[in-house]
XYZ file of N, CA and C in Angstrom:
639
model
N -29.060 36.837 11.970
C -28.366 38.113 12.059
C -29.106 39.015 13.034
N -28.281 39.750 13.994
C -29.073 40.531 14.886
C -29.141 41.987 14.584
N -30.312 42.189 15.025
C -30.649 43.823 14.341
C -29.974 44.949 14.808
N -29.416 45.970 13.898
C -29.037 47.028 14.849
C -30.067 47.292 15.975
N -29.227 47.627 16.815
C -29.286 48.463 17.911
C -30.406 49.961 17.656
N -31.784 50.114 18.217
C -32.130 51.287 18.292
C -31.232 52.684 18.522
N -30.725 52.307 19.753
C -29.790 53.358 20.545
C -28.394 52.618 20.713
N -27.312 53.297 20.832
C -25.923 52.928 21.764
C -26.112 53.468 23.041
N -25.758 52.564 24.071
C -25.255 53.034 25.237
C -24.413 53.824 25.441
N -25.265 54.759 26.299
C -23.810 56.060 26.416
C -24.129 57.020 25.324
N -24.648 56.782 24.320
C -25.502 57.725 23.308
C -26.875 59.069 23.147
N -26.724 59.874 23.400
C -27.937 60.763 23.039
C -28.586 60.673 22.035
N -28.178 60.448 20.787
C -28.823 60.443 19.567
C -29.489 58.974 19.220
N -30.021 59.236 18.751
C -30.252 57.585 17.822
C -28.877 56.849 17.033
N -29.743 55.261 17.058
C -28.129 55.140 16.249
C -28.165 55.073 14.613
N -29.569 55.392 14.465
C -30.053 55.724 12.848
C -29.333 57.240 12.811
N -29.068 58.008 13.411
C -28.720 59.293 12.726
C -26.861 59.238 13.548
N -26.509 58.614 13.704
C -25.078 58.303 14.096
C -24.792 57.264 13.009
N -25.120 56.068 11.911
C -24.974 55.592 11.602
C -24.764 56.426 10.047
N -25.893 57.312 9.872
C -25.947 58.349 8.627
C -25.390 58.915 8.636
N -24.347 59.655 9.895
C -24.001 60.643 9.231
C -21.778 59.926 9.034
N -22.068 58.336 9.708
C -20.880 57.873 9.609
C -20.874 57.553 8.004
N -22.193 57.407 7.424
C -21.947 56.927 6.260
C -21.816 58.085 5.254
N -22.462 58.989 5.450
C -22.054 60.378 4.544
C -20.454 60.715 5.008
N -19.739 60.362 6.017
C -18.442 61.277 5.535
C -17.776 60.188 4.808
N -18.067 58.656 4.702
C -17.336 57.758 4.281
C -17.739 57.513 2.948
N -18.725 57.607 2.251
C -19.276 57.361 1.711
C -19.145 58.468 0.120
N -19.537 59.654 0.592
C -19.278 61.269 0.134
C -17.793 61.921 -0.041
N -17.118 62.143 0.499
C -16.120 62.665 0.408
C -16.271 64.015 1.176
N -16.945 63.990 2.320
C -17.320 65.605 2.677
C -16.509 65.570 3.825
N -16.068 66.532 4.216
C -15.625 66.853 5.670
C -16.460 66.579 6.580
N -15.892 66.657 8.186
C -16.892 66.033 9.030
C -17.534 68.075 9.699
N -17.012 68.795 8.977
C -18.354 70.528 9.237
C -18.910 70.339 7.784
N -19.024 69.732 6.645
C -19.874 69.322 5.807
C -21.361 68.480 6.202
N -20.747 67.370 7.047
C -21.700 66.978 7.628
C -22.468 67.174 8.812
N -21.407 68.493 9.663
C -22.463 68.700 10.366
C -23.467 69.568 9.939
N -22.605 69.956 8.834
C -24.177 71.301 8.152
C -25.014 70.303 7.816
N -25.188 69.458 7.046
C -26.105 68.225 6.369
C -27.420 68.389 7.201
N -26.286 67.776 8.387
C -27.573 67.361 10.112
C -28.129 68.578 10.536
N -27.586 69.763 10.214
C -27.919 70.769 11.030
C -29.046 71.040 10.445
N -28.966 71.212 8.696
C -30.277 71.264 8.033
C -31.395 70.682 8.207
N -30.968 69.533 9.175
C -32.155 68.244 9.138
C -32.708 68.270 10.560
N -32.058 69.696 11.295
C -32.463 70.286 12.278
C -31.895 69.190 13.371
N -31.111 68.379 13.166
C -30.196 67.623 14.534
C -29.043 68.772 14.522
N -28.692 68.918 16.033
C -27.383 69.868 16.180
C -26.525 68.992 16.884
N -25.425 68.464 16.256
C -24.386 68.350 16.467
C -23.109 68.573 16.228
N -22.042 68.642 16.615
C -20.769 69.247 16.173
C -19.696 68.336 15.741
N -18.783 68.789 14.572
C -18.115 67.740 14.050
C -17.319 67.426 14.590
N -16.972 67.932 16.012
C -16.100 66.924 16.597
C -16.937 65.594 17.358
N -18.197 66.074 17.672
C -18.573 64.258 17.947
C -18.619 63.771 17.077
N -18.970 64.034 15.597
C -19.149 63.062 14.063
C -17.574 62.602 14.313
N -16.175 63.369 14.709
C -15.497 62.611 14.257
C -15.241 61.418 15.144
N -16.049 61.402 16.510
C -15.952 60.353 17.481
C -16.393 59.121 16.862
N -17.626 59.655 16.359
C -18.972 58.863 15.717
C -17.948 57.942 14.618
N -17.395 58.522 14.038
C -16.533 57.762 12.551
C -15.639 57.117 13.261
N -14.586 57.737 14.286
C -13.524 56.912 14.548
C -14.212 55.388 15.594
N -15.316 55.586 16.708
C -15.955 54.408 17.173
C -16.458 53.168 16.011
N -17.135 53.829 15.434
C -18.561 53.261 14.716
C -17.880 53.080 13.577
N -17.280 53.703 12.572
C -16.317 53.208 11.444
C -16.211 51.847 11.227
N -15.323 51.554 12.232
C -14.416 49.736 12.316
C -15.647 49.056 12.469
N -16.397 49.085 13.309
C -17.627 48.839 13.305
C -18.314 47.937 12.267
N -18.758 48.992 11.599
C -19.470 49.213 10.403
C -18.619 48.210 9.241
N -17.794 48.439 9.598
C -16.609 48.082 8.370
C -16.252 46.693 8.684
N -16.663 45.883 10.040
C -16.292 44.832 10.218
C -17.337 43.860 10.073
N -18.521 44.697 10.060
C -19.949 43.433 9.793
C -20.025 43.529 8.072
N -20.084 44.720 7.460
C -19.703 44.715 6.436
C -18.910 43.585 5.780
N -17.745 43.577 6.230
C -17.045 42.628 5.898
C -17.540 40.780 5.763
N -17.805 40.921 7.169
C -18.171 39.544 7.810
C -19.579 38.979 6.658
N -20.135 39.504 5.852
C -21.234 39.221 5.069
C -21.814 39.353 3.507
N -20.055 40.368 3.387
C -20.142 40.233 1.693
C -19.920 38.888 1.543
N -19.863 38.582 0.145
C -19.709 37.811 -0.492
C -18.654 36.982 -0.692
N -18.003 35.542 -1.440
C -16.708 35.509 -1.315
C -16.180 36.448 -2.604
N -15.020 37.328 -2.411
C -14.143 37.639 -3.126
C -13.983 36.639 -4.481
N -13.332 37.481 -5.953
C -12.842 36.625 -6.521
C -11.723 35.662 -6.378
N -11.237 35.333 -7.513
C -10.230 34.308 -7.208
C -8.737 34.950 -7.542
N -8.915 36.220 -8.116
C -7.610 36.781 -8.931
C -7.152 37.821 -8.013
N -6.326 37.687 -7.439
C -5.663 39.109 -6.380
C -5.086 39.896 -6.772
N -5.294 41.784 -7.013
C -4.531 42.406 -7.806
C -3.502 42.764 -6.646
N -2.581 43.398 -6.445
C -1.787 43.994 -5.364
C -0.963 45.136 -5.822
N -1.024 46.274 -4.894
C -0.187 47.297 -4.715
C 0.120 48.070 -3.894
N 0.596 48.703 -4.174
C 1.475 49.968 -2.753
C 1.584 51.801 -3.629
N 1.064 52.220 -2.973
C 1.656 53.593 -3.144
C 1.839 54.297 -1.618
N 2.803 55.104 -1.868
C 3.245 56.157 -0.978
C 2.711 57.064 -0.318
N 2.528 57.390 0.991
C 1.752 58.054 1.582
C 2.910 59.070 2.623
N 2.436 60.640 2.300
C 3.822 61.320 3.293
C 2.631 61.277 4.163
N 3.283 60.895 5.747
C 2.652 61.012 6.929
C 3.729 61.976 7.750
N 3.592 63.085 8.531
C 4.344 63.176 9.080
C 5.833 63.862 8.793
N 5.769 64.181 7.254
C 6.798 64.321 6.654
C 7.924 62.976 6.601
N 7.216 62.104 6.554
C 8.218 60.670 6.493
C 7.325 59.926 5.737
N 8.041 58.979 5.019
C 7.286 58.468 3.710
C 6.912 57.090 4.593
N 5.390 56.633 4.155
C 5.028 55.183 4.155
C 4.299 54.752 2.807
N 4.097 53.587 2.971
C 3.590 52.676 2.111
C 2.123 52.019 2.253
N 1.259 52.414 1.499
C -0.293 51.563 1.582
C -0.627 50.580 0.871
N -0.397 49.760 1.218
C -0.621 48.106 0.042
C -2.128 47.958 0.525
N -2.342 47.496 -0.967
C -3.517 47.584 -1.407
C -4.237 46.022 -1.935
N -5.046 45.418 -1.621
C -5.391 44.220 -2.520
C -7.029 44.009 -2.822
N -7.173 44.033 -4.262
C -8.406 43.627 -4.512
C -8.616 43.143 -5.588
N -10.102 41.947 -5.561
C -9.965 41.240 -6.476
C -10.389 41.070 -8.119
N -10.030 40.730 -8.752
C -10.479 40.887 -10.327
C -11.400 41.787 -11.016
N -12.526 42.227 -9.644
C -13.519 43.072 -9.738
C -13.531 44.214 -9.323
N -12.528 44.443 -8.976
C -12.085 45.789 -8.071
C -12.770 45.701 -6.196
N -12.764 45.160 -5.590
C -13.691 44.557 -4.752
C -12.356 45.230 -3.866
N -12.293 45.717 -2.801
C -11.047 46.022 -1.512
C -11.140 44.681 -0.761
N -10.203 43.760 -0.498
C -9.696 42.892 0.160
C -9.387 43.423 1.800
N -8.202 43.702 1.128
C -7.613 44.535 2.374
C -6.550 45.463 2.500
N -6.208 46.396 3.015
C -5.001 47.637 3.578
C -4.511 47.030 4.215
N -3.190 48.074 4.667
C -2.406 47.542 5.258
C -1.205 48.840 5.246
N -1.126 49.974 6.105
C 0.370 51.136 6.351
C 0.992 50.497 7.004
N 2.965 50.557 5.751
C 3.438 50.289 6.286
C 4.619 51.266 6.102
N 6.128 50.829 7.091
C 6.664 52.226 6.843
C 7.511 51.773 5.804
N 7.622 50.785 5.232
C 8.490 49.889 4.218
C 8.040 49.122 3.108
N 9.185 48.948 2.327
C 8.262 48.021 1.090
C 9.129 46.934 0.650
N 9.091 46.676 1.762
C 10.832 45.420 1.369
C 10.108 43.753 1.251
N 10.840 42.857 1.118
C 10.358 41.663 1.652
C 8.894 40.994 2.730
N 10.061 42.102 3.604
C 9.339 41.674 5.137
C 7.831 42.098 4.789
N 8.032 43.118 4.538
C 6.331 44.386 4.535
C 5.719 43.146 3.556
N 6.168 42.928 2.480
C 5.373 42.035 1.531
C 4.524 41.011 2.152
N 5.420 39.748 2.716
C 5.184 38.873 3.613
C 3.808 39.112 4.692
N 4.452 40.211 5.340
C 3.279 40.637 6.237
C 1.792 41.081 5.828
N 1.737 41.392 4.934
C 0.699 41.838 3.914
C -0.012 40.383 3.539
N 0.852 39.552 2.824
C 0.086 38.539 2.598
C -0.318 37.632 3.135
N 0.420 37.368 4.434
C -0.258 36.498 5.727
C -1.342 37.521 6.697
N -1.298 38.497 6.350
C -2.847 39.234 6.985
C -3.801 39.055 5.981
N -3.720 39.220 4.869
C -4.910 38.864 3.761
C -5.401 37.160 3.901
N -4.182 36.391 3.934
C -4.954 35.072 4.110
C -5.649 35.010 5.947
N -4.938 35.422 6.809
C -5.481 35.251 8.136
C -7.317 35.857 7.406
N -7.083 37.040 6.992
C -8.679 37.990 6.829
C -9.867 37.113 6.155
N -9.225 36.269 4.981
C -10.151 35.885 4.227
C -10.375 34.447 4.189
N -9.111 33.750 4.672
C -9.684 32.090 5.303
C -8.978 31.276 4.036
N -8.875 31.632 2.600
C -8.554 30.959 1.504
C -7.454 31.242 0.633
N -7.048 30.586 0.046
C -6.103 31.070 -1.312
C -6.534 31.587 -2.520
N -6.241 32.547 -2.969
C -6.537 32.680 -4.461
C -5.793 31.504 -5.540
N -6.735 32.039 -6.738
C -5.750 31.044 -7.572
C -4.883 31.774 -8.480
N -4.492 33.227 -8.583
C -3.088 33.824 -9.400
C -3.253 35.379 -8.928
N -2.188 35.806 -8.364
C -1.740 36.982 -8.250
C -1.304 37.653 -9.092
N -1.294 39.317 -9.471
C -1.274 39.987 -10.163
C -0.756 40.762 -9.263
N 0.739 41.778 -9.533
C 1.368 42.335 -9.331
C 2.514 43.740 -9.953
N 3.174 43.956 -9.824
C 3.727 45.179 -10.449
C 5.074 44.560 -10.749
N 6.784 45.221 -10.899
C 7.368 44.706 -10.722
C 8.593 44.618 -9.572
N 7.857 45.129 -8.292
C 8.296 45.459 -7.018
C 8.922 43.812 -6.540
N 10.078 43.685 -6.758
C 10.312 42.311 -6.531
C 10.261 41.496 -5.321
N 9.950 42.292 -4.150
C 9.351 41.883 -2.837
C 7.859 40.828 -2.903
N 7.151 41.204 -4.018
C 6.113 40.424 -4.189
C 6.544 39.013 -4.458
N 7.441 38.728 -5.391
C 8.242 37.641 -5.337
C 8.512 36.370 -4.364
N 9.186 37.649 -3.428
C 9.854 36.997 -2.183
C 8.587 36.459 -1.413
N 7.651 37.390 -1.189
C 6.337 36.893 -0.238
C 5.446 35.754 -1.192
N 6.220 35.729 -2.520
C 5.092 34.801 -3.184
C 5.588 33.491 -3.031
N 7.179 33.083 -2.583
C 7.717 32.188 -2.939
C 7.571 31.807 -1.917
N 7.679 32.198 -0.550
C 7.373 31.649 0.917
C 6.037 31.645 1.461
N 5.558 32.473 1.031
C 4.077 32.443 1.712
C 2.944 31.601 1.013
N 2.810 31.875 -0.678
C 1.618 31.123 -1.425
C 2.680 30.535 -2.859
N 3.677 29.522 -2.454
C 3.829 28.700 -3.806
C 3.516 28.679 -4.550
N 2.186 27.754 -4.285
C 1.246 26.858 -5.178
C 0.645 27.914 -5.800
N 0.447 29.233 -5.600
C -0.546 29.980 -6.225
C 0.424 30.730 -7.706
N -0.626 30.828 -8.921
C 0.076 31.483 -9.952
C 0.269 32.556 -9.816
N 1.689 33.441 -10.259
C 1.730 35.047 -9.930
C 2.479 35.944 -11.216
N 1.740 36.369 -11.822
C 2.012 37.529 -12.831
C 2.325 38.633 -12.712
N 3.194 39.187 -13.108
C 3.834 39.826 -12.683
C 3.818 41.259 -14.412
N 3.337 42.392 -14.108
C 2.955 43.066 -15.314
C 1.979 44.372 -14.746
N 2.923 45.546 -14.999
C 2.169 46.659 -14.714
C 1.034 47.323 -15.475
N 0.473 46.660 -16.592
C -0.343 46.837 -17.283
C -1.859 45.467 -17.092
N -1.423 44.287 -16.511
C -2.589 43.966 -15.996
C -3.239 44.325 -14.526
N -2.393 45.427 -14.139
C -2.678 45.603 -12.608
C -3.603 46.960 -12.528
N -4.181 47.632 -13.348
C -4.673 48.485 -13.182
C -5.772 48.453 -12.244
N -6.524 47.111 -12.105
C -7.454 47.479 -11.066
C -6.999 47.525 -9.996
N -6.240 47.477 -9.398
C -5.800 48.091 -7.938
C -4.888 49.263 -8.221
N -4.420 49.631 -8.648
C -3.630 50.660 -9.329
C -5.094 51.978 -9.592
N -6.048 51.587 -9.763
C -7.106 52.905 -9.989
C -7.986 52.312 -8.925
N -8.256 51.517 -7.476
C -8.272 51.324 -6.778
C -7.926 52.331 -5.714
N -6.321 53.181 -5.902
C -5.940 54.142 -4.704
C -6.522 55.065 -4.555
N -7.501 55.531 -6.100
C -7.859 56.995 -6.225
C -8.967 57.357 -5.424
N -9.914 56.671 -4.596
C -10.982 57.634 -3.915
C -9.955 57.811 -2.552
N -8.260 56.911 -2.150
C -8.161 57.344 -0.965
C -6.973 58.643 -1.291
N -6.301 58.525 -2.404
C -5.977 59.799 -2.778
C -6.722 61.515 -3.002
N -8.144 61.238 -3.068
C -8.775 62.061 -3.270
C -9.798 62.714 -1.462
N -9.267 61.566 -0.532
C -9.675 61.282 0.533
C -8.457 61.970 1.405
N -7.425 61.782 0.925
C -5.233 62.183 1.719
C -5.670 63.828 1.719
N -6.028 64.444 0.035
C -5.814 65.506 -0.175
C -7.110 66.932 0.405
N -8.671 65.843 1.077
C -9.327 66.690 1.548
C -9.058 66.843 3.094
N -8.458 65.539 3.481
C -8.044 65.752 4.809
C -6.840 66.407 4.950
N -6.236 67.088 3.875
C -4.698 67.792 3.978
C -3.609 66.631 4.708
N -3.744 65.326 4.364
C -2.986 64.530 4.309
C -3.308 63.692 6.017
N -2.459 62.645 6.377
C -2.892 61.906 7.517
C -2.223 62.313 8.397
N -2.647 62.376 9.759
C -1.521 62.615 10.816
C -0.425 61.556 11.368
N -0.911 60.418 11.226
C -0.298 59.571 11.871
C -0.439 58.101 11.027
N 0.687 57.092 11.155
C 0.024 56.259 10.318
C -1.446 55.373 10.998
N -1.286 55.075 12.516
C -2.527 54.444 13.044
C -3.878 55.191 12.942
N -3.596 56.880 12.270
C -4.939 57.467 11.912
C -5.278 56.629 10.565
N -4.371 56.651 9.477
C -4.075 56.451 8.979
C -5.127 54.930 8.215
N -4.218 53.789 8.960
C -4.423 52.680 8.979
C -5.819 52.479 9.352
N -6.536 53.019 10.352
C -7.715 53.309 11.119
C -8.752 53.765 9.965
N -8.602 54.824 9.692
C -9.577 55.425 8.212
C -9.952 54.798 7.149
N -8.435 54.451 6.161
C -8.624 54.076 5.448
C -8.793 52.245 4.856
N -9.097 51.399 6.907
C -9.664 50.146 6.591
C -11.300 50.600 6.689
N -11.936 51.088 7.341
C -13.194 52.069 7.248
C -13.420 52.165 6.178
N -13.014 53.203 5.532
C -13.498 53.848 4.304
C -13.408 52.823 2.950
N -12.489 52.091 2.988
C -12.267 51.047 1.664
C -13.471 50.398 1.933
N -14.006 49.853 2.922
C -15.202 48.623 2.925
C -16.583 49.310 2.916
N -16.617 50.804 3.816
C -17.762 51.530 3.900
C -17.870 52.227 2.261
N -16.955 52.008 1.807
C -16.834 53.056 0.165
C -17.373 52.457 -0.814
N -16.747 50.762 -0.333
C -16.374 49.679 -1.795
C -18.090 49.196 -1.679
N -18.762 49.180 -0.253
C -20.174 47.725 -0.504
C -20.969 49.607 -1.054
N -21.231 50.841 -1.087
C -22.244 51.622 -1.635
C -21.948 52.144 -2.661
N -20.933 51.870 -3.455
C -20.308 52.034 -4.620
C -20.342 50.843 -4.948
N -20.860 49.869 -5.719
C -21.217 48.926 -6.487
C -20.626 48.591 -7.802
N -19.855 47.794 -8.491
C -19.864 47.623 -9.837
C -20.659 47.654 -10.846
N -21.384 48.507 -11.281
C -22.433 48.654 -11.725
C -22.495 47.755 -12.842
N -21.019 47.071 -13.704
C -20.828 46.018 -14.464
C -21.069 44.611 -14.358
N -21.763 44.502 -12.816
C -21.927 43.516 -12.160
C -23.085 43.381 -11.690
N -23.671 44.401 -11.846
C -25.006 43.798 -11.901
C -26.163 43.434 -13.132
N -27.277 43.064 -12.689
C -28.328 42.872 -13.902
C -29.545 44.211 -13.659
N -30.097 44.359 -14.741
C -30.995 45.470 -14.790
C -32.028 45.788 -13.773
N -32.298 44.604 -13.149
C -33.014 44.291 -12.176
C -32.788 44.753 -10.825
C-alpha cells in the first residue's frame, strides 16, 4: 500500500490538514464555516470555499481507497429508497447495506420503477465483485422485478419490519439534506452522499462488533 502523499500538487497546505478538515465536515455534521472556524482556531486560515473544493476533490478520493480495503461485506443485503426533493422535483436514494449496517452502495435516481431497481443492482454487483446470499427488502415491487432478472439464484424477503437496518441507515443523510438546506442538484447530490456514506460508515464503527480490545 502506498503512503499518502506529504503534499498535493498544486496545493499550499499540507495534505494532513486538507485531509482533516475533509474528514471533520464528513465525519461531524458541521458546515464547511464550522470548519473553517475549527482551522482558524488551530491558527491555519483558510476559507470555506476552498474546504468545499477540498471535500468535493478529495471526498471521492478518500471514499474510494476506503472502499478498496474494507473488508468483505456481509452476506445479507438490506435495500431501500427514500425520497429526496432536489430542485423542487422529487428523486429517489436507494440505499444498500449489509446485515451489519455496513453502506454498500448509493445510487440518485429520478425514479423507482423496475428499470431504477435493475440499475441499482447491477451497479452493486459491478462495485462489489460477488453475490449475496438473501436480500431483504420492503414491499416496493420493483425489487422483485430486478430480483427475478438480475440475481435468481439469490433468496429475497420481502418484509418491512426486517428491513430496518437500511431503513435507519438514511438518518445521518437526512440529518446531512436538512443542514445543507437540502441538495442542489442530483450530481451534487450523488457526489456527497457516495463520500459521506463510506467517509461516515469506516469512523463510525459498530461498536457491537467489536471486542473490548
Amino acid at each position: 500500500m502506498t503512503p499518502e502523499p506529504a503534499t498535493y500538487p498544486g496545493y499550499r497546505f499540507p495534505a494532513a490538514i486538507i485531509s482533516y478538515a475533509v474528514w471533520l465536515y464528513h465525519v461531524f455534521g458541521l458546515s464547511l464555516r464550522e470548519v473553517e472556524l475549527i482551522l482558524a482556531e488551530r491558527s491555519i486560515g483558510v476559507t470555506h470555499e476552498s474546504i468545499r473544493q477540498w471535500c468535493r476533490k478529495f471526498g471521492a478520493d478518500f471514499a474510494r481507497k476506503l472502499r478498496h480495503r474494507r473488508p468483505k461485506p456481509g452476506d445479507t443485503w438490506h435495500l431501500d429508497e427514500v425520497f429526496l426533493k432536489i430542485g423542487g422535483e422529487l428523486h429517489y436514494l436507494w440505499r444498500a447495506v449489509d446485515q451489519h449496517g455496513v453502506v454498500l452502495d448509493i445510487l440518485v435516481q429520478d425514479r423507482r420503477n423496475a428499470t431504477a431497481a435493475k440499475r441499482f443492482f447491477k451497479r452493486l454487483l459491478v462495485g462489489l465483485k460477488y453475490k449475496p446470499k438473501r436480500l431483504v427488502t420492503d414491499g416496493l415491487r420493483s425489487y422483485g422485478v430486478a430480483h427475478r432478472e438480475v440475481l435468481p439464484e439469490v433468496k429475497h424477503r420481502t418484509s418491512r419490519y426486517l428491513n430496518n437496518r437500511a431503513e435507519n441507515s438514511h438518518r445521518p443523510t437526512r440529518r446531512r439534506e436538512r443542514q445543507m438546506q437540502r441538495f442542489k442538484s442530483p450530481e451534487q447530490a450523488q457526489r456527497f452522499l457516495s463520500s459521506h456514506a463510506m467517509i461516515y460508515g469506516h469512523f463510525r464503527p459498530r461498536r457491537h462488533l467489536m471486542t473490548a480490545g
